[in-house]
Amino acid sequence: MSASRFCLVAAALGCLLAPASKADAQAYGMADFVDHTDLNWFEPNELDLDGRMEPKRGYYFSYEKLAWAFTAERIEIGSPGLEVDSENPFPFDADEQTGRTQFRVDELTLVGFTPEDLNAIFGYEFVTDDMGDIVFITRTGFDDEGNQFTFQSPQLSATTFDQAFQSYNVQNGIQDAVPEASLGWGDRYEFGYNNGERGWRIGVLDGPVTRSEGVYGAGTNHPFDSLTDGNGAGQDNFYQVPPASDDVQGGGPVNEFLALGFGSVAVNFQLPDETNVLDANGNVVGNTYLTGFRDYMQNINPNVTVYGPINFIGSFGAIVDSNDFDDDEVVQIIDDIDGDLDGGFTFIVADLDGDGTIDEDEILSYTFDLDDAYTFNVFFDQVELRNRVEMDGVEWMLTHQIDQSHRLEQGRRDSLEFSYGVRFVRLEDEFSFLGLGSILGRTGVRTDIENQIVGPQVGLRYTRDRGKWDFTFDGRCLFGFNAADLDQNGVFGEELIPGAANRPAVGRTTTSVYGERFDEFSPVAELRVEARYKLTKALSVKVGYNAQYIANIHRASRATLYNAPDFGYADDSSDILVNGVTLGVEINR
């Protein structure tokens, strides 16, 4: 046989054998070529012009560092939408009494005083109009140097008083609180096997964990706070001075110990139904839970505020309430709000034995003046909020390659993978509130909710190979059942003392502990986009973006109710978006 004929026969034989081989001389050695010479004459020809058509085979491991954020919640601290009337130092009913500077002759007569008595004792003279109504009050007296003086002031009208002392609506001071969309760090591990057509994959999510906090208010160093957690246990440490005495001047405006504590952060609590005030038709017209007796005013000069909510009788704060600082006794009198000369309560006595002194057994009765009752606002000196969110989970998936080898293009290999399996996701959300100061003292609540989502999951992954680069688009959907476990514990009003001045009369420190479970259908949709660069055949580095949308989960901040005195929880589900970037490595065996 001639050489030319031999070459022709060899070429023909090569054409016959080529379809049965894998046409992969670049990727296979001689041994591989021999192993793949089975003749399948009618099998479709698989041909990749770049010589890189074989899918990955064997075991692989992937590690990624995560930087993710959870979507924030717009949380109102306090009962949502609740507004209350502001405190009024002069809460007089204009229809009955127009002000402390007004004289009610009928009331004075009931207690044994007449205008003539007031003229003789205090130097007051009343000028009346033709109808007998008082229009001017004239007072004659003497100044500190003994000089006589006379002044005349008009009697205020009800309309004038109403316009001068108007209350306003107090809304919750913090309308947009934590949690915030802060960034958290986590880790993700994946381990699997692929034989070229089928495989399995196990993924473990550890984190991310995000933390956010906020501190609101004028702070714990300004002179008017109560510093509940300070050395003075509620006393104004800014004014570390003793009460006034013969040798030492006090720190307050009239030389007594300063004790204010009006606060700066309004938090309106939903009050108990049991303390509602109803009208004749059964409609709620008020609530008495935050009502008590007040001691803001100095006795001798009742139009000056010298104390505040942190002052209450028999405890820390102001120690004396009298201009007579030589008196060793503690003298504190409830503010006489209705002006009838009975400050909060009075007692009836009689010298039964005629010895000229009142003994303990000669106090006949005590009378409470409920017209002096006063409704307080809750303004904390400082509010501290904290939120912590943690997400982790595990998944086990079976994978199937969908054949894409028929798509021929130089330098390109696409693959499509379908997966199915089961997945578990745990999302824990913890929220805490702490208020310092006010009429309540330290008040706080901590709510923890653990969302546990489990169910079947399906996924679809598309990979485009560009030589050294791979680009992957991965979508997954979890049809999850969510068992959300809630735990809450709180302490309401560490400085509440039943019956004390400047405190709700019926309020007391209350501890509350709750637990509950909520069942939800919580689907999870996840999208992963990755770019991978192959350093070697076995080692790659990758960067990507990950987004997960989870429906019907429970957040601790939304579940916390601001009810007095035992907080509470709500069955309130919402959606959350978790998204961020990933950076990792992948090893293929």
Coordinates of C-alpha atoms in Angstrom, one line a residue:
M1 CA 0.0 0.0 0.0
S2 CA 1.4 3.3 -1.0
A3 CA 2.0 6.0 1.5
S4 CA -0.7 8.3 0.2
R5 CA -3.3 5.5 0.3
F6 CA -2.2 4.6 3.8
C7 CA -2.8 8.2 4.9
L8 CA -6.2 8.2 3.3
V9 CA -7.3 5.1 5.2
A10 CA -5.9 6.4 8.5
A11 CA -7.8 9.6 8.0
A12 CA -11.1 7.8 7.3
L13 CA -10.6 5.6 10.3
G14 CA -10.0 8.7 12.5
C15 CA -13.3 10.2 11.3
L16 CA -15.1 7.1 12.2
L17 CA -13.6 6.9 15.7
A18 CA -13.9 10.6 16.5
P19 CA -17.6 10.7 17.4
A20 CA -17.2 7.9 19.9
S21 CA -14.3 9.7 21.7
K22 CA -14.7 12.7 24.0
A23 CA -12.6 14.8 21.7
D24 CA -10.7 16.1 24.6
A25 CA -7.0 15.6 23.8
Q26 CA -6.1 18.7 25.7
A27 CA -7.8 17.6 28.9
Y28 CA -7.0 13.8 28.8
G29 CA -3.8 11.9 28.8
M30 CA -3.3 8.6 26.8
A31 CA -4.8 6.5 29.5
D32 CA -7.9 8.6 29.5
F33 CA -8.1 8.4 25.7
V34 CA -8.0 4.6 25.8
D35 CA -10.7 4.5 28.5
H36 CA -13.1 6.4 26.3
T37 CA -12.9 4.6 23.0
D38 CA -16.2 2.7 23.4
L39 CA -17.9 3.0 20.0
N40 CA -21.4 4.5 20.2
W41 CA -22.1 5.1 16.6
F42 CA -25.5 6.9 17.0
E43 CA -24.7 8.9 20.2
P44 CA -24.9 12.7 19.7
N45 CA -21.5 14.3 19.4
E46 CA -20.5 16.4 22.4
L47 CA -18.0 18.9 21.3
D48 CA -16.5 22.0 23.0
L49 CA -14.3 24.0 20.8
D50 CA -12.4 25.3 23.9
G51 CA -11.7 21.8 25.2
R52 CA -13.3 22.6 28.7
M53 CA -16.7 20.9 28.5
E54 CA -16.4 18.6 31.5
P55 CA -18.3 19.6 34.6
K56 CA -16.6 19.6 38.0
R57 CA -16.4 16.3 39.7
G58 CA -15.6 15.3 43.3
Y59 CA -15.8 17.0 46.7
Y60 CA -15.7 20.7 47.3
F61 CA -15.6 23.1 50.3
S62 CA -16.5 26.7 50.4
Y63 CA -16.1 29.4 53.1
E64 CA -17.5 32.9 53.0
K65 CA -17.2 35.9 55.3
L66 CA -20.5 37.8 55.5
A67 CA -21.2 41.5 56.1
W68 CA -25.0 41.7 56.2
A69 CA -27.6 44.1 57.5
F70 CA -31.2 43.6 58.7
T71 CA -33.9 46.1 57.7
A72 CA -34.8 48.5 60.5
E73 CA -38.1 49.0 62.2
R74 CA -39.7 52.4 62.9
I75 CA -40.6 51.9 66.6
E76 CA -42.5 54.4 68.8
I77 CA -41.4 54.1 72.4
G78 CA -44.6 54.2 74.4
S79 CA -48.2 53.2 73.6
P80 CA -48.4 54.0 69.8
G81 CA -50.4 57.1 69.1
L82 CA -51.3 57.8 72.7
E83 CA -51.4 61.4 73.8
V84 CA -52.1 62.8 77.2
D85 CA -52.6 66.3 78.8
S86 CA -49.5 67.9 80.1
E87 CA -49.1 68.6 83.8
N88 CA -50.4 72.1 84.8
P89 CA -49.0 73.6 88.0
F90 CA -52.3 75.4 88.4
P91 CA -55.0 72.9 87.4
F92 CA -58.0 74.9 88.4
D93 CA -61.4 74.6 86.9
A94 CA -62.2 78.0 85.4
D95 CA -65.9 77.4 85.9
E96 CA -65.5 77.1 89.7
Q97 CA -62.3 78.9 90.5
T98 CA -60.2 81.1 88.2
G99 CA -56.9 80.9 90.0
R100 CA -55.0 80.9 93.3
T101 CA -55.0 84.7 93.3
Q102 CA -58.8 84.6 93.2
F103 CA -60.9 84.7 96.3
R104 CA -64.0 82.6 96.7
V105 CA -66.0 84.3 99.4
D106 CA -68.5 81.4 99.7
E107 CA -65.6 79.0 100.4
L108 CA -64.0 81.3 102.9
T109 CA -67.3 81.6 104.7
L110 CA -67.6 77.8 105.0
V111 CA -64.3 77.7 106.8
G112 CA -65.1 80.6 109.1
F113 CA -63.4 83.5 107.2
T114 CA -65.1 86.6 105.9
P115 CA -63.6 89.4 103.7
E116 CA -63.4 91.5 106.8
D117 CA -61.3 88.8 108.5
L118 CA -58.9 88.8 105.6
N119 CA -58.7 92.6 105.7
A120 CA -57.9 92.6 109.4
I121 CA -55.4 89.8 109.2
F122 CA -53.7 90.2 105.8
G123 CA -54.6 93.8 104.8
Y124 CA -56.8 92.7 101.9
E125 CA -59.6 95.0 100.8
F126 CA -62.2 94.0 98.2
V127 CA -63.6 96.4 95.7
T128 CA -66.9 95.2 94.2
D129 CA -69.0 96.4 91.2
D130 CA -72.7 97.2 91.2
M131 CA -73.5 93.5 91.0
G132 CA -71.5 92.8 94.1
D133 CA -68.8 90.9 92.3
I134 CA -65.2 91.4 93.3
V135 CA -63.3 93.3 90.6
F136 CA -60.2 94.5 92.5
I137 CA -58.2 93.3 95.4
T138 CA -56.3 96.0 97.3
R139 CA -53.6 95.1 99.8
T140 CA -51.9 97.4 102.3
G141 CA -48.7 96.2 104.0
F142 CA -45.2 97.0 105.0
D143 CA -42.0 96.2 103.3
D144 CA -38.8 94.9 105.0
E145 CA -37.7 98.5 106.0
G146 CA -41.1 99.2 107.6
N147 CA -42.4 101.4 104.9
Q148 CA -46.1 101.1 104.2
F149 CA -47.2 100.2 100.6
T150 CA -50.5 99.7 98.8
F151 CA -51.1 97.8 95.6
Q152 CA -54.2 96.9 93.7
S153 CA -54.7 94.0 91.3
P154 CA -57.7 93.1 89.2
Q155 CA -59.6 89.9 89.8
L156 CA -58.8 87.6 86.9
S157 CA -61.7 86.4 84.8
A158 CA -62.2 82.7 83.9
T159 CA -61.4 83.5 80.3
T160 CA -58.1 85.2 81.1
F161 CA -57.0 82.4 83.3
D162 CA -57.9 79.8 80.7
Q163 CA -55.8 81.6 78.1
A164 CA -52.8 82.0 80.5
F165 CA -52.5 78.4 81.6
Q166 CA -53.3 76.0 78.8
S167 CA -52.3 72.4 78.9
Y168 CA -50.9 70.8 75.7
N169 CA -50.9 67.3 74.3
V170 CA -47.9 65.2 75.3
Q171 CA -47.0 62.6 72.7
N172 CA -44.3 59.9 73.0
G173 CA -41.0 61.7 72.7
I174 CA -39.2 58.9 70.7
Q175 CA -41.0 58.3 67.5
D176 CA -38.3 56.5 65.6
A177 CA -36.1 54.3 67.8
V178 CA -33.8 51.3 67.3
P179 CA -33.5 48.7 65.9
E180 CA -31.5 50.3 63.1
A181 CA -30.1 48.7 59.9
S182 CA -26.6 48.2 61.3
L183 CA -24.0 45.9 59.7
G184 CA -23.2 42.6 61.3
W185 CA -20.6 39.9 60.6
G186 CA -21.1 36.2 60.1
D187 CA -19.7 33.1 58.4
R188 CA -21.1 30.6 56.0
Y189 CA -19.7 27.1 55.2
E190 CA -20.7 24.7 52.4
F191 CA -19.5 21.2 51.8
G192 CA -20.7 18.9 49.0
Y193 CA -20.0 16.4 46.3
N194 CA -20.8 16.3 42.5
N195 CA -20.3 13.4 40.1
G196 CA -20.9 15.6 37.1
E197 CA -24.7 15.0 37.0
R198 CA -25.9 14.6 40.5
G199 CA -24.6 15.6 43.9
W200 CA -25.4 16.9 47.4
R201 CA -24.6 20.0 49.3
I202 CA -24.7 20.9 53.1
G203 CA -24.7 24.5 54.1
V204 CA -24.2 26.0 57.5
L205 CA -24.9 29.7 58.4
D206 CA -23.3 31.1 61.5
G207 CA -24.4 34.6 62.0
P208 CA -24.5 37.4 61.2
V209 CA -25.1 39.2 64.5
T210 CA -26.1 42.9 64.5
R211 CA -26.3 45.2 67.5
S212 CA -27.8 48.7 67.7
E213 CA -28.5 51.0 70.7
G214 CA -29.7 54.5 71.4
V215 CA -29.5 56.8 74.5
Y216 CA -32.1 59.6 74.6
G217 CA -32.7 62.5 76.9
A218 CA -30.9 65.3 78.6
G219 CA -28.5 62.8 80.2
T220 CA -27.7 61.8 83.7
N221 CA -25.4 64.7 84.5
H222 CA -27.8 67.6 84.2
P223 CA -29.0 69.2 87.5
F224 CA -32.6 68.1 87.3
D225 CA -32.5 64.4 87.0
S226 CA -33.1 61.8 89.6
L227 CA -30.0 59.6 88.9
T228 CA -31.9 56.5 90.0
D229 CA -28.7 54.4 89.7
G230 CA -26.4 57.0 91.2
N231 CA -24.8 57.1 94.6
G232 CA -27.7 59.2 96.0
A233 CA -30.4 56.7 95.0
G234 CA -32.5 59.3 93.3
Q235 CA -31.0 62.4 94.8
D236 CA -29.5 65.1 92.6
N237 CA -25.9 64.3 92.8
F238 CA -25.1 67.5 91.0
Y239 CA -26.1 69.3 94.2
Q240 CA -24.2 67.4 96.8
V241 CA -25.0 69.8 99.6
P242 CA -26.6 69.1 102.9
P243 CA -30.0 70.6 103.8
A244 CA -30.1 74.1 105.1
S245 CA -29.4 74.6 108.8
D246 CA -28.0 77.2 111.1
D247 CA -24.5 76.9 109.7
V248 CA -25.1 75.6 106.1
Q249 CA -27.1 77.1 103.3
G250 CA -29.0 74.6 101.1
G251 CA -28.8 74.3 97.4
G252 CA -32.3 75.1 96.4
P253 CA -34.0 78.4 95.4
V254 CA -35.1 79.1 99.0
N255 CA -32.0 77.6 100.7
E256 CA -33.4 74.0 100.9
F257 CA -32.1 70.9 99.3
L258 CA -32.8 70.9 95.6
A259 CA -34.9 67.9 94.5
L260 CA -36.5 68.2 91.0
G261 CA -36.5 65.4 88.4
F262 CA -39.1 66.5 85.9
G263 CA -37.3 64.6 83.2
S264 CA -37.1 65.1 79.4
V265 CA -38.3 62.0 77.6
A266 CA -42.0 61.5 77.5
V267 CA -43.3 57.9 77.5
N268 CA -47.0 57.4 77.6
F269 CA -48.2 54.1 79.0
Q270 CA -51.5 52.4 78.4
L271 CA -53.2 52.6 81.8
P272 CA -55.2 49.7 83.4
D273 CA -58.9 49.5 82.6
E274 CA -59.7 49.0 86.2
T275 CA -58.7 52.7 87.0
N276 CA -60.8 54.2 84.2
V277 CA -63.2 57.0 85.2
L278 CA -66.6 56.7 83.6
D279 CA -69.4 59.2 83.0
A280 CA -73.1 58.6 83.5
N281 CA -73.3 57.0 80.1
G282 CA -70.4 54.6 80.8
N283 CA -67.9 56.4 78.6
V284 CA -64.3 56.6 79.7
V285 CA -63.5 60.2 80.6
G286 CA -60.2 59.7 82.4
N287 CA -57.9 57.3 84.3
T288 CA -56.7 57.6 87.9
Y289 CA -53.7 55.2 87.8
L290 CA -51.2 58.1 87.6
T291 CA -53.1 60.3 90.0
G292 CA -51.8 61.1 93.5
F293 CA -51.0 64.0 95.8
R294 CA -48.4 66.5 94.7
D295 CA -45.7 68.4 96.7
Y296 CA -44.1 70.8 94.3
M297 CA -44.8 74.2 96.0
Q298 CA -43.1 75.7 99.0
N299 CA -45.5 76.1 101.8
I300 CA -45.1 79.8 102.6
N301 CA -44.9 80.8 98.9
P302 CA -47.2 78.4 97.2
N303 CA -46.7 79.9 93.7
V304 CA -43.1 78.8 93.4
T305 CA -42.0 75.3 92.4
V306 CA -39.1 74.2 94.6
Y307 CA -39.5 70.5 94.4
G308 CA -40.2 67.9 91.7
P309 CA -41.2 64.3 91.2
I310 CA -38.2 62.8 92.9
N311 CA -39.2 64.5 96.2
F312 CA -41.6 62.5 98.3
I313 CA -42.3 62.5 102.0
G314 CA -40.1 60.5 104.3
S315 CA -37.5 59.5 101.7
F316 CA -34.6 61.0 99.7
G317 CA -34.8 64.4 98.0
A318 CA -35.8 67.5 99.9
I319 CA -35.7 67.0 103.6
V320 CA -37.4 70.1 104.9
D321 CA -40.4 72.0 103.6
S322 CA -40.6 75.0 105.8
N323 CA -39.0 78.5 106.1
D324 CA -38.3 77.7 109.7
F325 CA -35.0 75.9 109.3
D326 CA -34.4 75.8 113.0
D327 CA -37.2 73.3 113.4
D328 CA -35.8 69.8 113.7
E329 CA -39.0 68.2 112.5
V330 CA -39.7 67.3 108.9
V331 CA -42.6 69.5 107.8
Q332 CA -44.0 68.7 104.3
I333 CA -47.5 69.6 103.2
I334 CA -49.4 68.4 100.2
D335 CA -50.0 71.2 97.7
D336 CA -53.4 72.8 98.2
I337 CA -54.5 72.7 94.6
D338 CA -58.1 73.6 95.1
G339 CA -57.3 76.5 97.4
D340 CA -59.5 75.5 100.4
L341 CA -56.6 75.6 102.9
D342 CA -56.6 71.8 103.2
G343 CA -53.4 70.4 101.6
G344 CA -54.3 66.9 100.5
F345 CA -55.7 65.8 103.8
T346 CA -56.6 67.4 107.2
F347 CA -57.7 66.1 110.6
I348 CA -60.3 67.1 113.1
V349 CA -59.1 67.5 116.7
A350 CA -60.8 68.4 120.0
D351 CA -59.3 69.2 123.5
L352 CA -61.6 66.7 125.2
D353 CA -59.9 66.8 128.6
G354 CA -59.6 70.6 128.6
D355 CA -55.9 70.7 129.4
G356 CA -55.1 73.0 126.6
T357 CA -53.1 70.5 124.5
I358 CA -54.1 68.0 121.8
D359 CA -53.2 64.5 122.7
E360 CA -52.9 61.6 120.3
D361 CA -56.3 60.2 121.5
E362 CA -57.9 63.6 120.8
I363 CA -57.4 63.3 117.0
L364 CA -61.0 62.5 116.0
S365 CA -60.7 61.9 112.3
Y366 CA -58.7 62.3 109.1
T367 CA -60.2 63.8 105.9
F368 CA -58.7 63.4 102.5
D369 CA -59.2 66.3 100.1
L370 CA -59.6 64.5 96.8
D371 CA -59.9 67.9 95.0
D372 CA -56.2 68.2 95.5
A373 CA -55.6 65.0 93.5
Y374 CA -53.2 65.5 90.7
T375 CA -52.4 63.5 87.5
F376 CA -48.7 63.2 86.7
N377 CA -46.9 62.8 83.4
V378 CA -44.1 60.2 82.8
F379 CA -41.0 62.0 81.6
F380 CA -37.8 60.0 82.1
D381 CA -34.5 61.7 82.6
Q382 CA -32.9 59.2 80.2
V383 CA -34.1 56.3 78.1
E384 CA -31.7 53.5 76.9
L385 CA -32.7 51.2 74.1
R386 CA -30.8 48.1 72.8
N387 CA -31.5 45.6 70.0
R388 CA -29.6 42.5 69.0
V389 CA -30.5 40.3 66.0
E390 CA -28.8 37.0 65.2
M391 CA -29.4 34.7 62.2
D392 CA -28.1 31.1 61.7
G393 CA -29.2 27.9 60.1
V394 CA -28.4 24.7 58.2
E395 CA -29.6 23.2 54.9
W396 CA -29.2 19.8 53.1
M397 CA -29.8 19.8 49.3
L398 CA -29.7 17.3 46.5
T399 CA -28.4 18.7 43.2
H400 CA -29.1 17.7 39.5
Q401 CA -27.2 19.1 36.5
I402 CA -29.4 20.1 33.6
D403 CA -27.4 19.4 30.4
Q404 CA -26.3 22.5 28.6
S405 CA -23.5 20.9 26.4
H406 CA -25.4 21.5 23.2
R407 CA -24.8 25.3 23.5
L408 CA -21.5 25.6 21.6
E409 CA -19.5 28.8 21.8
Q410 CA -15.8 29.5 21.9
G411 CA -14.5 30.2 25.4
R412 CA -17.9 29.5 27.1
R413 CA -19.5 26.8 29.2
D414 CA -22.9 27.3 30.8
S415 CA -24.4 25.1 33.5
L416 CA -27.8 24.9 35.1
E417 CA -28.4 23.1 38.4
F418 CA -31.7 22.2 40.0
S419 CA -31.7 21.5 43.8
Y420 CA -34.2 20.4 46.4
G421 CA -34.0 19.5 50.1
V422 CA -34.7 20.8 53.6
R423 CA -33.6 23.9 55.5
F424 CA -33.7 25.3 59.0
V425 CA -33.4 29.0 59.8
R426 CA -33.2 30.6 63.3
L427 CA -33.7 34.3 63.6
E428 CA -33.4 35.6 67.2
D429 CA -34.4 39.2 68.0
E430 CA -33.8 40.8 71.4
F431 CA -35.0 44.2 72.5
S432 CA -34.7 46.0 75.8
F433 CA -36.0 49.3 77.2
L434 CA -34.7 51.1 80.3
G435 CA -36.1 54.4 81.6
L436 CA -34.4 56.2 84.5
G437 CA -36.0 58.9 86.7
S438 CA -39.5 60.4 86.6
I439 CA -42.2 59.5 89.1
L440 CA -41.6 55.8 88.4
G441 CA -37.8 55.4 88.9
R442 CA -36.0 52.7 87.1
T443 CA -38.4 51.0 84.7
G444 CA -37.3 48.4 82.2
V445 CA -38.4 45.5 80.0
R446 CA -36.6 42.9 77.9
T447 CA -38.3 40.9 75.1
D448 CA -36.6 38.0 73.3
I449 CA -38.2 36.3 70.3
E450 CA -36.7 33.2 68.6
N451 CA -38.1 32.6 65.1
Q452 CA -37.5 28.9 64.2
I453 CA -38.3 28.3 60.5
V454 CA -38.1 24.8 58.9
G455 CA -39.4 23.3 55.7
P456 CA -38.7 22.1 52.2
Q457 CA -36.5 24.2 49.9
V458 CA -36.0 24.3 46.1
G459 CA -33.3 26.1 44.2
L460 CA -32.0 26.9 40.7
R461 CA -28.4 27.9 40.0
Y462 CA -27.1 29.2 36.7
T463 CA -23.3 29.4 36.1
R464 CA -21.6 31.1 33.2
D465 CA -17.9 30.1 32.7
R466 CA -15.6 32.7 31.1
G467 CA -12.2 31.1 31.3
K468 CA -10.7 32.1 34.6
W469 CA -13.9 33.8 35.6
D470 CA -17.2 32.2 36.7
F471 CA -20.5 34.1 37.2
T472 CA -23.2 32.5 39.3
F473 CA -26.9 33.4 39.8
D474 CA -28.5 31.3 42.5
G475 CA -32.2 31.5 43.6
R476 CA -33.8 29.5 46.4
C477 CA -37.2 29.4 48.0
L478 CA -38.0 27.9 51.5
F479 CA -41.6 27.0 52.3
G480 CA -41.2 27.4 56.0
F481 CA -43.2 26.8 59.2
N482 CA -42.3 29.3 61.9
A483 CA -42.6 28.5 65.6
A484 CA -41.8 31.8 67.2
D485 CA -41.0 31.6 71.0
L486 CA -41.4 34.8 73.0
D487 CA -40.0 35.5 76.5
Q488 CA -40.4 38.8 78.3
N489 CA -39.5 40.1 81.7
G490 CA -39.9 43.6 83.1
V491 CA -39.9 45.7 86.2
F492 CA -42.2 48.7 86.4
G493 CA -41.5 51.6 88.7
E494 CA -38.7 50.7 91.2
E495 CA -39.4 53.9 93.1
L496 CA -43.2 53.6 93.3
I497 CA -44.4 53.9 96.9
P498 CA -48.2 53.5 97.4
G499 CA -49.6 56.7 98.9
A500 CA -46.4 58.7 98.8
A501 CA -46.5 62.3 97.6
N502 CA -45.4 62.9 94.0
R503 CA -46.2 59.3 93.2
P504 CA -49.4 57.6 91.9
A505 CA -51.4 56.9 94.9
V506 CA -52.1 53.2 94.0
G507 CA -48.9 52.5 92.1
R508 CA -46.3 50.1 93.3
T509 CA -43.2 48.3 91.9
T510 CA -44.4 45.5 89.7
T511 CA -42.4 42.6 88.2
S512 CA -43.8 40.8 85.1
V513 CA -42.6 37.6 83.3
Y514 CA -44.4 36.3 80.2
G515 CA -43.9 33.5 77.7
E516 CA -45.8 32.7 74.5
R517 CA -45.5 30.9 71.1
F518 CA -46.8 32.1 67.8
D519 CA -47.2 29.8 64.7
E520 CA -46.8 31.3 61.3
F521 CA -46.2 30.4 57.6
S522 CA -42.9 32.1 56.9
P523 CA -41.6 31.7 53.3
V524 CA -38.0 32.7 52.6
A525 CA -36.8 33.9 49.2
E526 CA -33.1 34.0 48.7
L527 CA -30.9 35.4 45.9
R528 CA -27.2 34.9 45.5
V529 CA -25.0 36.6 42.9
E530 CA -21.3 35.6 42.8
A531 CA -18.2 36.2 40.7
R532 CA -15.5 33.6 41.1
Y533 CA -11.8 33.8 39.9
K534 CA -9.9 30.5 39.5
L535 CA -6.4 30.9 41.0
T536 CA -5.7 27.2 40.2
K537 CA -7.7 24.3 39.0
A538 CA -8.5 23.5 42.7
L539 CA -8.6 26.9 44.3
S540 CA -10.9 29.9 43.6
V541 CA -11.7 33.2 45.3
K542 CA -15.1 34.7 45.1
V543 CA -17.1 37.8 46.0
G544 CA -20.9 38.2 45.9
Y545 CA -24.1 39.8 47.0
N546 CA -26.8 37.9 49.1
A547 CA -30.4 39.0 49.8
Q548 CA -33.0 37.1 51.8
Y549 CA -36.6 38.2 52.2
I550 CA -38.4 36.5 55.1
A551 CA -42.1 36.9 55.6
N552 CA -44.2 36.7 58.8
I553 CA -41.6 36.8 61.4
H554 CA -41.9 38.3 64.9
R555 CA -39.7 41.2 66.0
A556 CA -39.1 41.9 69.7
S557 CA -39.5 45.7 69.4
R558 CA -42.9 45.4 67.7
A559 CA -44.1 42.8 70.2
T560 CA -43.3 45.0 73.3
L561 CA -46.4 46.7 74.8
Y562 CA -46.1 49.7 77.1
N563 CA -48.8 48.8 79.5
A564 CA -48.8 50.0 83.2
P565 CA -47.9 48.3 85.4
D566 CA -46.9 45.0 83.7
F567 CA -45.9 45.8 80.1
G568 CA -47.2 42.9 77.9
Y569 CA -46.7 41.6 74.4
A570 CA -48.5 41.7 71.0
D571 CA -49.0 39.0 68.3
D572 CA -47.6 41.3 65.6
S573 CA -45.7 39.7 62.6
S574 CA -43.8 41.6 59.9
D575 CA -41.4 41.0 57.1
I576 CA -37.6 41.5 57.1
L577 CA -34.9 41.9 54.4
V578 CA -31.5 40.6 55.2
N579 CA -28.8 41.5 52.6
G580 CA -25.2 42.3 52.2
V581 CA -21.9 41.2 50.6
T582 CA -19.9 38.0 50.8
L583 CA -16.2 37.3 50.4
G584 CA -14.8 33.8 50.3
V585 CA -12.7 30.9 48.9
E586 CA -13.6 27.6 47.3
I587 CA -11.6 24.4 47.2
N588 CA -12.3 21.6 44.7
R589 CA -10.8 18.2 44.9

